[in-house]
């Protein structure tokens, strides 16, 4: 597993998008394709955010080190966040700019989602080697934006529901757990493979 | 039951409305008694027993009682009524109902002087309605209308769809249709109708009073706090269809605006 090339992760990350395209082409997307595409893209972004946040706890708990795939997971999350926003603006809102701007100012769940997306855009833009070297120690600090970005993303997801579903509560629980693990003292768990 | 035996004798004015496909109407439902996903009602409502079914009519009426559905429908003028449905979530459909004006049933029950509101209740049967096993909503689902809204000829009780019996996921065997209000007012699978002198407590305003009002008239100028109501997505129009402007009272202003003369619709939302 640890010898798997990173490129495989990037390719695998395209599978959910391929699945959506297949559903659209085959008519399996349902009678409300716009909402379905928009929601699926957002949900896939959440999965990649959660997987990226799981890398360090997994190493601490089991010694399995997937650190070299973390950038691919984060960039995949950013990719789906971008597609999610594109689906919102293009398919859902049909670029009704005035209504979109009004909604963005007035609707807290959209503000939360957009704030999360902006943070994820900054993280993606500074994920390359040049930025890592240029930012030095500040890079680690900057990339702690992952935590508020993930929290706001789940907040955005729950906030748009009329009634919070069991799946919504599960996401809240998983993300809270992943973020709470960051509060443990440094060096907990398995730090070196036996 | 009796609902599906008839061929509609007369059509209500079609208003150039083109109904959604049967698939649209029967696979995309908000009926939280069967789950939160819009596909859940079609997946799980099949197990609901709708025969036998009875409706209790009580409160401020001359002839209270509990009637088997066949007795409720006896002599009712069942017709096809093609109406718009606008969901509070900002999507819309057009639905060819089979039904009759609620007013006919209310007149039969005989509203007593002092009756001002009509309260409705959905069936409570968690063993057949999996969503009711969760405490997310204070079941049973409750809705209500002012008596003059309830007596309006556009307010229907529906028993069928596309000339056939109402599928369970659409609220079989008897549901309300109030086309100028957001869809959640059109309560499904009704077991009780109560005439009262005070405004009844209804499910959504009780759950989220800042987001849902008792009236819930379709109104593009009064936003839901979390989304605009200015435009809507037309279900079935395809991936690249434009959003369309939402009409005041969902396009039924001519018929119903007078019911609200002098009322501030921002206050009574």
GROMACS .gro file of C-alpha atoms in nm:
model
  463
    1UNK     CA    1   0.000   0.000   0.000
    2UNK     CA    2   0.274   0.247   0.089
    3UNK     CA    3   0.448   0.171  -0.239
    4UNK     CA    4   0.142   0.273  -0.438
    5UNK     CA    5   0.235   0.567  -0.666
    6UNK     CA    6   0.064   0.895  -0.572
    7UNK     CA    7  -0.067   0.914  -0.929
    8UNK     CA    8  -0.296   0.623  -0.848
    9UNK     CA    9  -0.461   0.832  -0.576
   10UNK     CA   10  -0.519   1.116  -0.824
   11UNK     CA   11  -0.672   0.874  -1.071
   12UNK     CA   12  -0.887   0.709  -0.805
   13UNK     CA   13  -1.008   1.055  -0.702
   14UNK     CA   14  -1.166   1.093  -1.046
   15UNK     CA   15  -1.379   0.780  -1.000
   16UNK     CA   16  -1.660   0.957  -0.806
   17UNK     CA   17  -1.677   1.224  -1.077
   18UNK     CA   18  -1.692   0.952  -1.341
   19UNK     CA   19  -1.976   0.791  -1.147
   20UNK     CA   20  -2.176   1.117  -1.149
   21UNK     CA   21  -2.118   1.158  -1.523
   22UNK     CA   22  -2.231   0.798  -1.575
   23UNK     CA   23  -2.547   0.857  -1.369
   24UNK     CA   24  -2.629   1.168  -1.574
   25UNK     CA   25  -2.573   0.996  -1.907
   26UNK     CA   26  -2.759   0.680  -1.810
   27UNK     CA   27  -3.055   0.865  -1.662
   28UNK     CA   28  -2.988   0.726  -1.314
   29UNK     CA   29  -2.934   1.064  -1.154
   30UNK     CA   30  -3.306   1.097  -1.071
   31UNK     CA   31  -3.568   1.358  -1.154
   32UNK     CA   32  -3.375   1.649  -1.002
   33UNK     CA   33  -3.030   1.615  -1.160
   34UNK     CA   34  -2.920   1.967  -1.064
   35UNK     CA   35  -2.962   1.921  -0.688
   36UNK     CA   36  -2.830   1.567  -0.705
   37UNK     CA   37  -2.509   1.668  -0.887
   38UNK     CA   38  -2.457   1.967  -0.658
   39UNK     CA   39  -2.509   1.766  -0.339
   40UNK     CA   40  -2.302   1.468  -0.453
   41UNK     CA   41  -2.005   1.693  -0.541
   42UNK     CA   42  -2.022   1.859  -0.201
   43UNK     CA   43  -2.044   1.525  -0.024
   44UNK     CA   44  -1.742   1.389  -0.215
   45UNK     CA   45  -1.543   1.698  -0.112
   46UNK     CA   46  -1.634   1.621   0.252
   47UNK     CA   47  -1.506   1.265   0.211
   48UNK     CA   48  -1.168   1.385   0.083
   49UNK     CA   49  -1.144   1.643   0.362
   50UNK     CA   50  -1.213   1.371   0.619
   51UNK     CA   51  -0.965   1.131   0.460
   52UNK     CA   52  -0.696   1.400   0.459
   53UNK     CA   53  -0.763   1.472   0.826
   54UNK     CA   54  -0.746   1.100   0.904
   55UNK     CA   55  -0.389   1.055   0.781
   56UNK     CA   56  -0.213   1.171   1.097
   57UNK     CA   57  -0.446   0.998   1.348
   58UNK     CA   58  -0.412   0.677   1.147
   59UNK     CA   59  -0.034   0.694   1.177
   60UNK     CA   60  -0.055   0.764   1.548
   61UNK     CA   61  -0.301   0.485   1.612
   62UNK     CA   62  -0.165   0.213   1.386
   63UNK     CA   63   0.174   0.323   1.261
   64UNK     CA   64   0.051   0.314   0.900
   65UNK     CA   65   0.200   0.616   0.732
   66UNK     CA   66   0.005   0.758   0.437
   67UNK     CA   67   0.157   1.102   0.464
   68UNK     CA   68   0.279   1.102   0.105
   69UNK     CA   69  -0.082   1.079  -0.018
   70UNK     CA   70  -0.212   1.363   0.194
   71UNK     CA   71  -0.149   1.636  -0.063
   72UNK     CA   72  -0.337   1.432  -0.325
   73UNK     CA   73  -0.631   1.394  -0.084
   74UNK     CA   74  -0.635   1.765  -0.008
   75UNK     CA   75  -0.612   1.866  -0.374
   76UNK     CA   76  -0.889   1.623  -0.458
   77UNK     CA   77  -1.105   1.787  -0.191
   78UNK     CA   78  -1.026   2.127  -0.344
   79UNK     CA   79  -1.115   1.994  -0.691
   80UNK     CA   80  -1.458   1.877  -0.575
   81UNK     CA   81  -1.520   2.198  -0.378
   82UNK     CA   82  -1.455   2.385  -0.704
   83UNK     CA   83  -1.694   2.162  -0.897
   84UNK     CA   84  -1.955   2.196  -0.619
   85UNK     CA   85  -1.943   2.576  -0.648
   86UNK     CA   86  -1.951   2.553  -1.027
   87UNK     CA   87  -2.262   2.334  -1.006
   88UNK     CA   88  -2.423   2.586  -0.772
   89UNK     CA   89  -2.350   2.892  -0.986
   90UNK     CA   90  -2.400   2.739  -1.327
   91UNK     CA   91  -2.658   2.460  -1.299
   92UNK     CA   92  -2.853   2.565  -0.989
   93UNK     CA   93  -2.845   2.945  -0.988
   94UNK     CA   94  -2.797   2.982  -1.367
   95UNK     CA   95  -2.554   3.269  -1.292
   96UNK     CA   96  -2.830   3.489  -1.150
   97UNK     CA   97  -2.557   3.711  -1.010
   98UNK     CA   98  -2.780   3.948  -0.812
   99UNK     CA   99  -2.963   3.664  -0.638
  100UNK     CA  100  -2.636   3.477  -0.577
  101UNK     CA  101  -2.470   3.784  -0.426
  102UNK     CA  102  -2.777   3.854  -0.211
  103UNK     CA  103  -2.782   3.494  -0.090
  104UNK     CA  104  -2.409   3.499  -0.017
  105UNK     CA  105  -2.449   3.806   0.203
  106UNK     CA  106  -2.766   3.701   0.382
  107UNK     CA  107  -2.745   3.323   0.425
  108UNK     CA  108  -2.511   3.207   0.701
  109UNK     CA  109  -2.480   2.856   0.560
  110UNK     CA  110  -2.356   2.999   0.231
  111UNK     CA  111  -2.117   3.232   0.411
  112UNK     CA  112  -1.979   2.931   0.601
  113UNK     CA  113  -1.946   2.728   0.283
  114UNK     CA  114  -1.778   3.007   0.090
  115UNK     CA  115  -1.538   3.083   0.377
  116UNK     CA  116  -1.444   2.716   0.383
  117UNK     CA  117  -1.396   2.716   0.005
  118UNK     CA  118  -1.170   3.024   0.019
  119UNK     CA  119  -0.952   2.860   0.285
  120UNK     CA  120  -0.933   2.541   0.079
  121UNK     CA  121  -0.834   2.747  -0.227
  122UNK     CA  122  -0.547   2.904  -0.029
  123UNK     CA  123  -0.439   2.560   0.092
  124UNK     CA  124  -0.448   2.419  -0.262
  125UNK     CA  125  -0.258   2.714  -0.406
  126UNK     CA  126   0.021   2.674  -0.149
  127UNK     CA  127   0.040   2.295  -0.164
  128UNK     CA  128   0.323   2.286  -0.418
  129UNK     CA  129   0.691   2.233  -0.332
  130UNK     CA  130   0.786   2.589  -0.422
  131UNK     CA  131   0.538   2.731  -0.169
  132UNK     CA  132   0.648   2.484   0.098
  133UNK     CA  133   1.008   2.593   0.061
  134UNK     CA  134   0.927   2.962   0.027
  135UNK     CA  135   0.700   2.972   0.333
  136UNK     CA  136   0.925   2.761   0.553
  137UNK     CA  137   0.791   2.735   0.907
  138UNK     CA  138   0.498   2.958   0.822
  139UNK     CA  139   0.366   2.688   0.587
  140UNK     CA  140   0.273   2.460   0.878
  141UNK     CA  141   0.093   2.745   1.050
  142UNK     CA  142  -0.090   2.843   0.731
  143UNK     CA  143  -0.198   2.486   0.670
  144UNK     CA  144  -0.372   2.471   1.005
  145UNK     CA  145  -0.647   2.644   0.805
  146UNK     CA  146  -0.745   2.286   0.720
  147UNK     CA  147  -0.917   2.261   1.059
  148UNK     CA  148  -1.151   2.562   1.035
  149UNK     CA  149  -1.208   2.481   0.667
  150UNK     CA  150  -1.327   2.130   0.754
  151UNK     CA  151  -1.539   2.251   1.046
  152UNK     CA  152  -1.706   2.518   0.830
  153UNK     CA  153  -1.764   2.268   0.549
  154UNK     CA  154  -1.954   2.034   0.781
  155UNK     CA  155  -2.135   2.333   0.933
  156UNK     CA  156  -2.242   2.439   0.583
  157UNK     CA  157  -2.365   2.086   0.513
  158UNK     CA  158  -2.573   2.063   0.831
  159UNK     CA  159  -2.701   2.421   0.813
  160UNK     CA  160  -2.876   2.377   0.479
  161UNK     CA  161  -3.089   2.087   0.607
  162UNK     CA  162  -3.448   2.145   0.713
  163UNK     CA  163  -3.409   1.875   0.976
  164UNK     CA  164  -3.066   1.734   1.057
  165UNK     CA  165  -3.057   1.376   0.933
  166UNK     CA  166  -2.880   1.081   1.100
  167UNK     CA  167  -2.620   1.105   0.823
  168UNK     CA  168  -2.571   1.471   0.910
  169UNK     CA  169  -2.512   1.385   1.276
  170UNK     CA  170  -2.267   1.112   1.171
  171UNK     CA  171  -2.066   1.366   0.973
  172UNK     CA  172  -2.071   1.608   1.265
  173UNK     CA  173  -1.946   1.331   1.493
  174UNK     CA  174  -1.671   1.209   1.261
  175UNK     CA  175  -1.542   1.558   1.188
  176UNK     CA  176  -1.555   1.662   1.555
  177UNK     CA  177  -1.359   1.347   1.641
  178UNK     CA  178  -1.096   1.408   1.375
  179UNK     CA  179  -1.051   1.766   1.486
  180UNK     CA  180  -1.056   1.681   1.859
  181UNK     CA  181  -0.762   1.444   1.808
  182UNK     CA  182  -0.556   1.754   1.728
  183UNK     CA  183  -0.603   1.866   2.087
  184UNK     CA  184  -0.414   1.565   2.225
  185UNK     CA  185  -0.056   1.632   2.337
  186UNK     CA  186   0.201   1.606   2.057
  187UNK     CA  187   0.356   1.264   2.023
  188UNK     CA  188   0.061   1.052   2.141
  189UNK     CA  189   0.014   0.702   2.007
  190UNK     CA  190   0.254   0.505   1.789
  191UNK     CA  191   0.530   0.741   1.676
  192UNK     CA  192   0.757   0.481   1.526
  193UNK     CA  193   0.681   0.152   1.364
  194UNK     CA  194   0.768  -0.149   1.577
  195UNK     CA  195  -6.147   0.209  -0.281
  196UNK     CA  196  -6.382   0.435  -0.469
  197UNK     CA  197  -6.124   0.694  -0.566
  198UNK     CA  198  -5.991   0.524  -0.875
  199UNK     CA  199  -6.314   0.397  -1.025
  200UNK     CA  200  -6.405   0.716  -1.196
  201UNK     CA  201  -6.305   0.866  -1.522
  202UNK     CA  202  -6.282   1.239  -1.462
  203UNK     CA  203  -6.602   1.385  -1.603
  204UNK     CA  204  -6.487   1.741  -1.632
  205UNK     CA  205  -6.146   1.899  -1.624
  206UNK     CA  206  -6.070   2.201  -1.416
  207UNK     CA  207  -5.932   2.496  -1.612
  208UNK     CA  208  -5.587   2.379  -1.718
  209UNK     CA  209  -5.421   2.725  -1.723
  210UNK     CA  210  -5.180   2.598  -1.989
  211UNK     CA  211  -5.010   2.388  -1.726
  212UNK     CA  212  -4.820   2.085  -1.853
  213UNK     CA  213  -4.807   1.817  -1.584
  214UNK     CA  214  -4.480   1.662  -1.478
  215UNK     CA  215  -4.424   1.299  -1.564
  216UNK     CA  216  -4.566   1.037  -1.333
  217UNK     CA  217  -4.208   0.939  -1.253
  218UNK     CA  218  -4.122   1.294  -1.142
  219UNK     CA  219  -4.429   1.312  -0.922
  220UNK     CA  220  -4.396   0.968  -0.765
  221UNK     CA  221  -4.018   0.946  -0.705
  222UNK     CA  222  -3.940   1.295  -0.573
  223UNK     CA  223  -4.131   1.341  -0.249
  224UNK     CA  224  -4.097   1.508   0.087
  225UNK     CA  225  -4.283   1.275   0.322
  226UNK     CA  226  -4.057   1.258   0.626
  227UNK     CA  227  -4.268   0.981   0.779
  228UNK     CA  228  -4.077   0.755   0.537
  229UNK     CA  229  -3.733   0.918   0.556
  230UNK     CA  230  -3.551   1.240   0.475
  231UNK     CA  231  -3.431   1.150   0.128
  232UNK     CA  232  -3.666   1.244  -0.156
  233UNK     CA  233  -3.644   0.885  -0.281
  234UNK     CA  234  -3.732   0.734   0.058
  235UNK     CA  235  -4.112   0.769   0.027
  236UNK     CA  236  -4.113   0.580  -0.305
  237UNK     CA  237  -3.885   0.316  -0.148
  238UNK     CA  238  -4.067   0.263   0.180
  239UNK     CA  239  -4.429   0.382   0.153
  240UNK     CA  240  -4.542   0.065  -0.023
  241UNK     CA  241  -4.583  -0.111   0.311
  242UNK     CA  242  -4.837   0.145   0.438
  243UNK     CA  243  -5.184  -0.003   0.486
  244UNK     CA  244  -5.438   0.238   0.339
  245UNK     CA  245  -5.739   0.007   0.344
  246UNK     CA  246  -5.925   0.009   0.579
  247UNK     CA  247  -5.898   0.384   0.636
  248UNK     CA  248  -6.117   0.620   0.828
  249UNK     CA  249  -6.124   0.992   0.886
  250UNK     CA  250  -6.236   1.152   1.211
  251UNK     CA  251  -6.407   1.488   1.175
  252UNK     CA  252  -6.456   1.664   1.507
  253UNK     CA  253  -6.438   1.991   1.694
  254UNK     CA  254  -6.680   2.268   1.607
  255UNK     CA  255  -6.900   2.074   1.364
  256UNK     CA  256  -7.270   1.983   1.370
  257UNK     CA  257  -7.207   1.619   1.278
  258UNK     CA  258  -6.881   1.496   1.434
  259UNK     CA  259  -6.778   1.135   1.381
  260UNK     CA  260  -6.541   0.888   1.232
  261UNK     CA  261  -6.613   0.775   0.876
  262UNK     CA  262  -6.472   0.495   0.664
  263UNK     CA  263  -6.304   0.646   0.357
  264UNK     CA  264  -6.574   0.513   0.122
  265UNK     CA  265  -6.836   0.707   0.319
  266UNK     CA  266  -6.622   1.021   0.309
  267UNK     CA  267  -6.599   0.994  -0.070
  268UNK     CA  268  -6.964   0.899  -0.128
  269UNK     CA  269  -7.124   1.161  -0.352
  270UNK     CA  270  -6.813   1.376  -0.373
  271UNK     CA  271  -6.757   1.540  -0.713
  272UNK     CA  272  -6.428   1.378  -0.810
  273UNK     CA  273  -6.259   1.563  -1.095
  274UNK     CA  274  -5.915   1.613  -1.241
  275UNK     CA  275  -5.749   1.930  -1.112
  276UNK     CA  276  -5.414   2.024  -1.265
  277UNK     CA  277  -5.233   2.247  -1.018
  278UNK     CA  278  -4.889   2.387  -0.955
  279UNK     CA  279  -4.692   2.269  -0.655
  280UNK     CA  280  -4.423   2.503  -0.521
  281UNK     CA  281  -4.200   2.361  -0.247
  282UNK     CA  282  -4.052   2.590   0.019
  283UNK     CA  283  -3.716   2.451  -0.100
  284UNK     CA  284  -3.761   2.656  -0.420
  285UNK     CA  285  -3.849   2.385  -0.670
  286UNK     CA  286  -4.181   2.330  -0.845
  287UNK     CA  287  -4.391   2.078  -1.035
  288UNK     CA  288  -4.733   2.059  -1.200
  289UNK     CA  289  -4.956   1.776  -1.084
  290UNK     CA  290  -5.278   1.630  -1.231
  291UNK     CA  291  -5.471   1.544  -0.916
  292UNK     CA  292  -5.800   1.362  -0.886
  293UNK     CA  293  -5.994   1.515  -0.604
  294UNK     CA  294  -6.278   1.729  -0.479
  295UNK     CA  295  -6.307   2.062  -0.299
  296UNK     CA  296  -6.251   2.031   0.076
  297UNK     CA  297  -6.546   2.268   0.115
  298UNK     CA  298  -6.784   1.988   0.009
  299UNK     CA  299  -6.675   1.772   0.300
  300UNK     CA  300  -6.675   2.061   0.547
  301UNK     CA  301  -7.028   2.158   0.444
  302UNK     CA  302  -7.139   1.799   0.501
  303UNK     CA  303  -6.989   1.806   0.851
  304UNK     CA  304  -7.150   2.144   0.913
  305UNK     CA  305  -6.916   2.406   1.063
  306UNK     CA  306  -7.067   2.553   1.379
  307UNK     CA  307  -7.071   2.929   1.442
  308UNK     CA  308  -6.741   3.013   1.602
  309UNK     CA  309  -6.538   2.773   1.388
  310UNK     CA  310  -6.251   2.977   1.244
  311UNK     CA  311  -5.977   2.726   1.162
  312UNK     CA  312  -5.939   2.373   1.032
  313UNK     CA  313  -5.668   2.148   1.175
  314UNK     CA  314  -5.544   1.834   0.999
  315UNK     CA  315  -5.348   1.534   1.123
  316UNK     CA  316  -5.152   1.265   0.938
  317UNK     CA  317  -5.166   0.901   1.039
  318UNK     CA  318  -4.939   0.804   1.331
  319UNK     CA  319  -4.820   0.449   1.269
  320UNK     CA  320  -4.446   0.410   1.335
  321UNK     CA  321  -4.452   0.037   1.258
  322UNK     CA  322  -4.533   0.123   0.896
  323UNK     CA  323  -4.374   0.468   0.882
  324UNK     CA  324  -4.005   0.427   0.962
  325UNK     CA  325  -3.938   0.802   0.984
  326UNK     CA  326  -4.178   0.824   1.280
  327UNK     CA  327  -3.946   0.602   1.485
  328UNK     CA  328  -3.708   0.898   1.500
  329UNK     CA  329  -3.784   1.181   1.736
  330UNK     CA  330  -3.670   1.448   1.489
  331UNK     CA  331  -4.026   1.578   1.452
  332UNK     CA  332  -4.311   1.577   1.703
  333UNK     CA  333  -4.532   1.324   1.524
  334UNK     CA  334  -4.800   1.310   1.399
  335UNK     CA  335  -4.756   1.576   1.131
  336UNK     CA  336  -5.006   1.857   1.175
  337UNK     CA  337  -5.130   2.129   0.943
  338UNK     CA  338  -5.400   2.389   0.946
  339UNK     CA  339  -5.591   2.648   0.744
  340UNK     CA  340  -5.815   2.938   0.822
  341UNK     CA  341  -6.176   2.834   0.758
  342UNK     CA  342  -6.213   3.071   0.460
  343UNK     CA  343  -5.895   2.926   0.305
  344UNK     CA  344  -6.027   2.576   0.366
  345UNK     CA  345  -6.362   2.664   0.200
  346UNK     CA  346  -6.193   2.815  -0.108
  347UNK     CA  347  -6.273   2.620  -0.426
  348UNK     CA  348  -5.901   2.579  -0.505
  349UNK     CA  349  -5.848   2.388  -0.180
  350UNK     CA  350  -5.880   2.019  -0.259
  351UNK     CA  351  -5.877   1.681  -0.100
  352UNK     CA  352  -5.700   1.452  -0.347
  353UNK     CA  353  -5.750   1.078  -0.381
  354UNK     CA  354  -5.577   1.016  -0.712
  355UNK     CA  355  -5.310   1.114  -0.958
  356UNK     CA  356  -5.297   1.082  -1.337
  357UNK     CA  357  -5.639   0.919  -1.337
  358UNK     CA  358  -5.536   0.641  -1.100
  359UNK     CA  359  -5.527   0.585  -0.725
  360UNK     CA  360  -5.293   0.809  -0.528
  361UNK     CA  361  -4.961   0.626  -0.471
  362UNK     CA  362  -4.875   0.592  -0.103
  363UNK     CA  363  -4.572   0.820  -0.135
  364UNK     CA  364  -4.799   1.099  -0.254
  365UNK     CA  365  -5.020   1.081   0.055
  366UNK     CA  366  -5.268   0.800  -0.003
  367UNK     CA  367  -5.548   0.757   0.046
  368UNK     CA  368  -5.650   1.117   0.115
  369UNK     CA  369  -5.437   1.432   0.112
  370UNK     CA  370  -5.480   1.804   0.107
  371UNK     CA  371  -5.385   2.023  -0.193
  372UNK     CA  372  -5.352   2.398  -0.137
  373UNK     CA  373  -5.188   2.517  -0.458
  374UNK     CA  374  -5.112   2.877  -0.356
  375UNK     CA  375  -4.919   2.772  -0.045
  376UNK     CA  376  -4.581   2.603  -0.005
  377UNK     CA  377  -4.608   2.228  -0.044
  378UNK     CA  378  -4.565   2.145   0.323
  379UNK     CA  379  -4.916   2.282   0.390
  380UNK     CA  380  -5.064   2.008   0.171
  381UNK     CA  381  -5.069   1.742   0.442
  382UNK     CA  382  -5.071   1.377   0.339
  383UNK     CA  383  -5.252   1.062   0.455
  384UNK     CA  384  -5.509   1.251   0.661
  385UNK     CA  385  -5.684   1.073   0.949
  386UNK     CA  386  -5.833   1.368   1.135
  387UNK     CA  387  -5.992   1.701   1.052
  388UNK     CA  388  -6.082   1.928   1.345
  389UNK     CA  389  -6.262   2.261   1.331
  390UNK     CA  390  -6.143   2.501   1.598
  391UNK     CA  391  -6.186   2.860   1.713
  392UNK     CA  392  -5.814   2.916   1.766
  393UNK     CA  393  -5.521   2.891   1.525
  394UNK     CA  394  -5.393   2.534   1.545
  395UNK     CA  395  -5.032   2.445   1.620
  396UNK     CA  396  -4.875   2.314   1.298
  397UNK     CA  397  -4.559   2.109   1.254
  398UNK     CA  398  -4.311   2.336   1.076
  399UNK     CA  399  -4.374   2.663   1.263
  400UNK     CA  400  -4.355   2.463   1.588
  401UNK     CA  401  -4.018   2.324   1.483
  402UNK     CA  402  -3.867   2.646   1.340
  403UNK     CA  403  -4.086   2.950   1.415
  404UNK     CA  404  -3.840   3.193   1.255
  405UNK     CA  405  -3.838   3.001   0.927
  406UNK     CA  406  -4.193   2.878   0.874
  407UNK     CA  407  -4.521   3.058   0.932
  408UNK     CA  408  -4.879   2.939   0.968
  409UNK     CA  409  -4.982   3.095   0.637
  410UNK     CA  410  -4.690   2.981   0.418
  411UNK     CA  411  -4.833   3.153   0.111
  412UNK     CA  412  -4.598   3.134  -0.187
  413UNK     CA  413  -4.443   3.481  -0.195
  414UNK     CA  414  -4.134   3.573  -0.398
  415UNK     CA  415  -4.087   3.888  -0.191
  416UNK     CA  416  -4.063   3.719   0.149
  417UNK     CA  417  -3.750   3.505   0.166
  418UNK     CA  418  -3.700   3.198   0.374
  419UNK     CA  419  -3.420   3.301   0.615
  420UNK     CA  420  -3.182   3.052   0.457
  421UNK     CA  421  -3.267   3.095   0.089
  422UNK     CA  422  -3.433   3.332  -0.153
  423UNK     CA  423  -3.786   3.259  -0.273
  424UNK     CA  424  -3.757   3.490  -0.575
  425UNK     CA  425  -3.702   3.210  -0.828
  426UNK     CA  426  -3.757   2.836  -0.854
  427UNK     CA  427  -3.617   2.534  -1.034
  428UNK     CA  428  -3.871   2.347  -1.245
  429UNK     CA  429  -3.841   1.975  -1.182
  430UNK     CA  430  -3.825   1.778  -1.505
  431UNK     CA  431  -3.704   2.074  -1.713
  432UNK     CA  432  -3.358   1.923  -1.755
  433UNK     CA  433  -3.002   1.994  -1.653
  434UNK     CA  434  -2.963   2.328  -1.827
  435UNK     CA  435  -3.312   2.474  -1.786
  436UNK     CA  436  -3.334   2.829  -1.654
  437UNK     CA  437  -3.468   2.913  -1.311
  438UNK     CA  438  -3.807   3.077  -1.342
  439UNK     CA  439  -3.943   3.369  -1.139
  440UNK     CA  440  -4.176   3.261  -0.859
  441UNK     CA  441  -4.523   3.411  -0.886
  442UNK     CA  442  -4.719   3.570  -0.604
  443UNK     CA  443  -4.951   3.308  -0.451
  444UNK     CA  444  -4.787   3.062  -0.692
  445UNK     CA  445  -4.980   3.213  -0.981
  446UNK     CA  446  -5.319   3.202  -0.809
  447UNK     CA  447  -5.327   3.567  -0.695
  448UNK     CA  448  -5.641   3.643  -0.894
  449UNK     CA  449  -5.834   3.377  -0.705
  450UNK     CA  450  -5.693   3.408  -0.354
  451UNK     CA  451  -5.533   3.750  -0.296
  452UNK     CA  452  -5.861   3.884  -0.155
  453UNK     CA  453  -5.838   3.636   0.133
  454UNK     CA  454  -5.544   3.838   0.265
  455UNK     CA  455  -5.664   4.192   0.196
  456UNK     CA  456  -5.519   4.431   0.452
  457UNK     CA  457  -5.278   4.177   0.599
  458UNK     CA  458  -4.904   4.242   0.610
  459UNK     CA  459  -4.769   3.931   0.443
  460UNK     CA  460  -4.424   3.989   0.591
  461UNK     CA  461  -4.574   3.950   0.938
  462UNK     CA  462  -4.817   3.674   0.848
  463UNK     CA  463  -4.574   3.466   0.642
   0.00000   0.00000   0.00000
